[in-house]
PDB file of C-alpha atoms and ligand atoms in Angstrom:
ATOM      1  CA  UNK A 189      43.072  22.882   2.091  1.00 97.00           C
ATOM      2  CA  UNK A 190      41.457  19.455   2.058  1.00 98.00           C
ATOM      3  CA  UNK A 191      42.661  16.646  -0.212  1.00 99.00           C
ATOM      4  CA  UNK A 192      40.547  13.639  -1.258  1.00 99.00           C
ATOM      5  CA  UNK A 193      42.419  10.340  -1.504  1.00 99.00           C
ATOM      6  CA  UNK A 194      41.148   7.273  -3.357  1.00 99.00           C
ATOM      7  CA  UNK A 195      42.739   4.039  -4.528  1.00 99.00           C
ATOM      8  CA  UNK A 196      42.003   0.509  -5.667  1.00 98.00           C
ATOM      9  CA  UNK A 197      43.716  -2.626  -4.321  1.00 98.00           C
ATOM     10  CA  UNK A 198      46.675  -2.052  -6.694  1.00 98.00           C
ATOM     11  CA  UNK A 199      47.244   1.449  -5.364  1.00 98.00           C
ATOM     12  CA  UNK A 200      46.695   0.761  -1.676  1.00 98.00           C
ATOM     13  CA  UNK A 201      50.437   0.228  -1.083  1.00 98.00           C
ATOM     14  CA  UNK A 202      51.084   3.961  -1.664  1.00 98.00           C
ATOM     15  CA  UNK A 203      48.174   5.382   0.305  1.00 98.00           C
ATOM     16  CA  UNK A 204      50.060   5.903   3.581  1.00 98.00           C
ATOM     17  CA  UNK A 205      52.909   7.714   1.809  1.00 98.00           C
ATOM     18  CA  UNK A 206      50.419  10.002   0.081  1.00 99.00           C
ATOM     19  CA  UNK A 207      48.617  10.729   3.361  1.00 98.00           C
ATOM     20  CA  UNK A 208      51.948  11.433   5.093  1.00 98.00           C
ATOM     21  CA  UNK A 209      52.826  13.959   2.366  1.00 98.00           C
ATOM     22  CA  UNK A 210      49.404  15.612   2.694  1.00 98.00           C
ATOM     23  CA  UNK A 211      49.687  15.911   6.491  1.00 98.00           C
ATOM     24  CA  UNK A 212      53.262  17.206   6.332  1.00 98.00           C
ATOM     25  CA  UNK A 213      52.150  19.825   3.812  1.00 98.00           C
ATOM     26  CA  UNK A 214      49.773  21.080   6.504  1.00 98.00           C
ATOM     27  CA  UNK A 215      46.605  19.926   4.777  1.00 98.00           C
ATOM     28  CA  UNK A 216      43.661  17.773   5.829  1.00 98.00           C
ATOM     29  CA  UNK A 217      42.566  14.689   3.913  1.00 98.00           C
ATOM     30  CA  UNK A 218      39.445  12.642   3.313  1.00 98.00           C
ATOM     31  CA  UNK A 219      39.992   8.928   2.644  1.00 98.00           C
ATOM     32  CA  UNK A 220      37.498   7.599   0.087  1.00 98.00           C
ATOM     33  CA  UNK A 221      38.887   4.031   0.219  1.00 97.00           C
ATOM     34  CA  UNK A 222      39.644   1.320  -0.624  1.00 98.00           C
ATOM     35  CA  UNK A 223      40.898   0.193   2.743  1.00 98.00           C
ATOM     36  CA  UNK A 224      43.007  -2.908   2.030  1.00 96.00           C
ATOM     37  CA  UNK A 225      45.017  -4.524  -0.743  1.00 98.00           C
ATOM     38  CA  UNK A 226      43.427  -7.960  -0.427  1.00 97.00           C
ATOM     39  CA  UNK A 227      39.959  -7.417  -1.886  1.00 97.00           C
ATOM     40  CA  UNK A 228      39.875  -6.765  -5.629  1.00 98.00           C
ATOM     41  CA  UNK A 229      37.835  -3.641  -6.400  1.00 98.00           C
ATOM     42  CA  UNK A 230      37.160  -1.518  -9.498  1.00 98.00           C
ATOM     43  CA  UNK A 231      39.232   1.653  -9.912  1.00 98.00           C
ATOM     44  CA  UNK A 232      36.452   3.673 -11.680  1.00 98.00           C
ATOM     45  CA  UNK A 233      34.448   3.593  -8.429  1.00 98.00           C
ATOM     46  CA  UNK A 234      37.209   5.397  -6.531  1.00 98.00           C
ATOM     47  CA  UNK A 235      37.931   7.771  -9.402  1.00 99.00           C
ATOM     48  CA  UNK A 236      34.246   8.754  -9.304  1.00 99.00           C
ATOM     49  CA  UNK A 237      34.189   9.324  -5.537  1.00 99.00           C
ATOM     50  CA  UNK A 238      37.187  11.648  -5.625  1.00 99.00           C
ATOM     51  CA  UNK A 239      36.294  13.414  -8.912  1.00 99.00           C
ATOM     52  CA  UNK A 240      32.791  14.177  -7.596  1.00 99.00           C
ATOM     53  CA  UNK A 241      34.216  15.392  -4.275  1.00 99.00           C
ATOM     54  CA  UNK A 242      36.511  17.817  -6.139  1.00 99.00           C
ATOM     55  CA  UNK A 243      33.700  19.066  -8.403  1.00 98.00           C
ATOM     56  CA  UNK A 244      31.312  19.458  -5.432  1.00 98.00           C
ATOM     57  CA  UNK A 245      34.063  21.297  -3.531  1.00 98.00           C
ATOM     58  CA  UNK A 246      33.932  18.794  -0.658  1.00 98.00           C
ATOM     59  CA  UNK A 247      37.711  18.723  -1.145  1.00 98.00           C
ATOM     60  CA  UNK A 248      40.064  21.142  -2.921  1.00 98.00           C
ATOM     61  CA  UNK A 249      42.128  18.583  -4.825  1.00 98.00           C
ATOM     62  CA  UNK A 250      42.555  14.819  -5.053  1.00 99.00           C
ATOM     63  CA  UNK A 251      45.089  12.031  -5.249  1.00 99.00           C
ATOM     64  CA  UNK A 252      44.098   8.763  -6.938  1.00 99.00           C
ATOM     65  CA  UNK A 253      46.140   5.563  -7.021  1.00 99.00           C
ATOM     66  CA  UNK A 254      45.673   2.310  -8.936  1.00 98.00           C
ATOM     67  CA  UNK A 255      48.197  -0.290 -10.103  1.00 98.00           C
ATOM     68  CA  UNK A 256      49.624   1.851 -12.880  1.00 98.00           C
ATOM     69  CA  UNK A 257      47.800   5.159 -12.377  1.00 98.00           C
ATOM     70  CA  UNK A 258      46.476   4.804 -15.908  1.00 98.00           C
ATOM     71  CA  UNK A 259      42.965   3.417 -15.456  1.00 98.00           C
ATOM     72  CA  UNK A 260      42.083   5.622 -12.507  1.00 99.00           C
ATOM     73  CA  UNK A 261      43.283   8.775 -14.348  1.00 99.00           C
ATOM     74  CA  UNK A 262      41.320   7.851 -17.483  1.00 98.00           C
ATOM     75  CA  UNK A 263      38.180   7.394 -15.384  1.00 98.00           C
ATOM     76  CA  UNK A 264      38.633  10.659 -13.449  1.00 98.00           C
ATOM     77  CA  UNK A 265      39.213  12.612 -16.660  1.00 98.00           C
ATOM     78  CA  UNK A 266      35.730  11.615 -17.900  1.00 97.00           C
ATOM     79  CA  UNK A 267      34.338  14.185 -15.448  1.00 98.00           C
ATOM     80  CA  UNK A 268      33.971  17.655 -16.944  1.00 97.00           C
ATOM     81  CA  UNK A 269      36.232  20.036 -15.036  1.00 98.00           C
ATOM     82  CA  UNK A 270      38.627  17.371 -13.817  1.00 98.00           C
ATOM     83  CA  UNK A 271      42.250  17.640 -14.890  1.00 98.00           C
ATOM     84  CA  UNK A 272      43.806  14.450 -13.582  1.00 99.00           C
ATOM     85  CA  UNK A 273      47.539  14.082 -14.220  1.00 99.00           C
ATOM     86  CA  UNK A 274      49.140  10.638 -14.291  1.00 98.00           C
ATOM     87  CA  UNK A 275      52.586  11.267 -12.846  1.00 98.00           C
ATOM     88  CA  UNK A 276      55.673   9.019 -12.707  1.00 98.00           C
ATOM     89  CA  UNK A 277      58.443  11.623 -12.187  1.00 98.00           C
ATOM     90  CA  UNK A 278      59.087  14.788 -10.189  1.00 98.00           C
ATOM     91  CA  UNK A 279      59.209  17.134 -13.167  1.00 98.00           C
ATOM     92  CA  UNK A 280      55.764  16.006 -14.337  1.00 98.00           C
ATOM     93  CA  UNK A 281      54.434  16.420 -10.795  1.00 98.00           C
ATOM     94  CA  UNK A 282      55.607  20.033 -10.881  1.00 98.00           C
ATOM     95  CA  UNK A 283      54.427  20.754 -14.433  1.00 98.00           C
ATOM     96  CA  UNK A 284      51.025  19.173 -13.827  1.00 98.00           C
ATOM     97  CA  UNK A 285      50.333  22.037 -11.446  1.00 98.00           C
ATOM     98  CA  UNK A 286      52.397  24.856 -12.942  1.00 98.00           C
ATOM     99  CA  UNK A 287      51.224  24.441 -16.546  1.00 98.00           C
ATOM    100  CA  UNK A 288      48.102  22.247 -16.380  1.00 98.00           C
ATOM    101  CA  UNK A 289      46.543  23.334 -13.077  1.00 98.00           C
ATOM    102  CA  UNK A 290      45.767  19.662 -12.459  1.00 99.00           C
ATOM    103  CA  UNK A 291      43.213  19.167  -9.704  1.00 98.00           C
ATOM    104  CA  UNK A 292      43.881  15.448  -9.247  1.00 99.00           C
ATOM    105  CA  UNK A 293      47.212  13.617  -9.102  1.00 99.00           C
ATOM    106  CA  UNK A 294      47.225   9.976 -10.261  1.00 99.00           C
ATOM    107  CA  UNK A 295      49.939   7.546  -9.141  1.00 99.00           C
ATOM    108  CA  UNK A 296      50.720   3.882  -9.832  1.00 98.00           C
ATOM    109  CA  UNK A 297      51.227   1.539  -6.890  1.00 98.00           C
ATOM    110  CA  UNK A 298      53.051  -0.932  -9.127  1.00 98.00           C
ATOM    111  CA  UNK A 299      55.108   1.806 -10.783  1.00 98.00           C
ATOM    112  CA  UNK A 300      56.298   4.252  -8.144  1.00 98.00           C
ATOM    113  CA  UNK A 301      58.063   3.584  -4.833  1.00 98.00           C
ATOM    114  CA  UNK A 302      56.634   4.827  -1.540  1.00 98.00           C
ATOM    115  CA  UNK A 303      59.374   7.477  -1.419  1.00 98.00           C
ATOM    116  CA  UNK A 304      58.547   8.645  -4.951  1.00 98.00           C
ATOM    117  CA  UNK A 305      54.827   8.790  -4.158  1.00 98.00           C
ATOM    118  CA  UNK A 306      55.576  10.898  -1.083  1.00 98.00           C
ATOM    119  CA  UNK A 307      57.779  13.257  -3.103  1.00 98.00           C
ATOM    120  CA  UNK A 308      55.402  13.529  -6.082  1.00 99.00           C
ATOM    121  CA  UNK A 309      52.506  14.302  -3.733  1.00 99.00           C
ATOM    122  CA  UNK A 310      54.492  16.986  -1.887  1.00 98.00           C
ATOM    123  CA  UNK A 311      55.563  18.628  -5.143  1.00 98.00           C
ATOM    124  CA  UNK A 312      52.005  18.474  -6.505  1.00 98.00           C
ATOM    125  CA  UNK A 313      50.560  20.089  -3.374  1.00 98.00           C
ATOM    126  CA  UNK A 314      53.205  22.779  -3.055  1.00 98.00           C
ATOM    127  CA  UNK A 315      53.357  23.947  -6.682  1.00 98.00           C
ATOM    128  CA  UNK A 316      51.152  26.815  -7.833  1.00 98.00           C
ATOM    129  CA  UNK A 317      49.537  27.261 -11.244  1.00 98.00           C
ATOM    130  CA  UNK A 318      51.487  29.778 -13.334  1.00 98.00           C
ATOM    131  CA  UNK A 319      48.443  31.184 -15.202  1.00 97.00           C
ATOM    132  CA  UNK A 320      49.094  33.446 -18.195  1.00 96.00           C
ATOM    133  CA  UNK A 321      49.405  31.563 -21.504  1.00 97.00           C
ATOM    134  CA  UNK A 322      48.647  28.323 -19.671  1.00 98.00           C
ATOM    135  CA  UNK A 323      45.201  29.596 -18.696  1.00 98.00           C
ATOM    136  CA  UNK A 324      44.455  30.221 -22.392  1.00 98.00           C
ATOM    137  CA  UNK A 325      45.225  26.554 -23.103  1.00 98.00           C
ATOM    138  CA  UNK A 326      43.054  25.365 -20.231  1.00 98.00           C
ATOM    139  CA  UNK A 327      40.250  27.550 -21.581  1.00 98.00           C
ATOM    140  CA  UNK A 328      40.598  25.642 -24.865  1.00 98.00           C
ATOM    141  CA  UNK A 329      40.267  22.345 -22.982  1.00 98.00           C
ATOM    142  CA  UNK A 330      37.075  23.684 -21.370  1.00 97.00           C
ATOM    143  CA  UNK A 331      35.840  24.606 -24.841  1.00 97.00           C
ATOM    144  CA  UNK A 332      36.429  20.999 -25.991  1.00 97.00           C
ATOM    145  CA  UNK A 333      34.431  19.800 -22.972  1.00 95.00           C
ATOM    146  CA  UNK A 334      31.560  22.151 -23.840  1.00 95.00           C
ATOM    147  CA  UNK A 335      31.527  20.938 -27.478  1.00 96.00           C
ATOM    148  CA  UNK A 336      31.634  17.279 -26.493  1.00 93.00           C
ATOM    149  CA  UNK A 337      28.904  17.590 -23.867  1.00 88.00           C
ATOM    150  CA  UNK A 338      26.312  19.283 -26.091  1.00 84.00           C
TER     151      UNK A 338
HETATM  152  C1  RB5 B 422      43.965  -3.776 -11.182  1.00 94.65           C
HETATM  153  O1  RB5 B 422      44.500  -5.055 -11.262  1.00 94.65           O
HETATM  154  C2  RB5 B 422      44.641  -2.856 -12.190  1.00 94.65           C
HETATM  155  O2  RB5 B 422      44.192  -3.140 -13.464  1.00 94.65           O
HETATM  156  C3  RB5 B 422      44.408  -1.399 -11.819  1.00 94.65           C
HETATM  157  O3  RB5 B 422      44.907  -1.170 -10.546  1.00 94.65           O
HETATM  158  C4  RB5 B 422      45.068  -0.366 -12.710  1.00 94.65           C
HETATM  159  O4  RB5 B 422      46.425  -0.647 -12.889  1.00 94.65           O
HETATM  160  C5  RB5 B 422      44.397  -0.059 -13.972  1.00 94.65           C
HETATM  161  O5  RB5 B 422      44.807   0.836 -14.738  1.00 94.65           O
END
């Protein structure tokens, strides 16, 4: 499994914790930037890089980080087929996979601690989609996407 990681300057603080969690889960990662916290950049650019990488199957899943996790998740969710979950607690990290089959995790560098980011990423990567009735609901989300993209 390969995980794409992207962040803006506000999310950079959590990138190493996320990468540590990916490596310790036994997975590879691709770092799509940004590469420091000093230069102000635009979170939609990094959301696009990782969302496209997931859709193109260059990576299997993604983790995106901005200041709050809000903007970067909104941007990623504009891509048809992306289910980006903005997570601020362990239970949501688990449910985002188990019920929503999220393919991108979004975190906030000004919201979550490094330890939390590490834990949320590990839970996200290690939790499997439950399928069943949840697949029916995801099919309805795909139907919304098809209607909206006509
Ligand atoms: C950048 O200052 C900040 O707006 C961004 O990181 C994010 O929090 C947006 O949702």
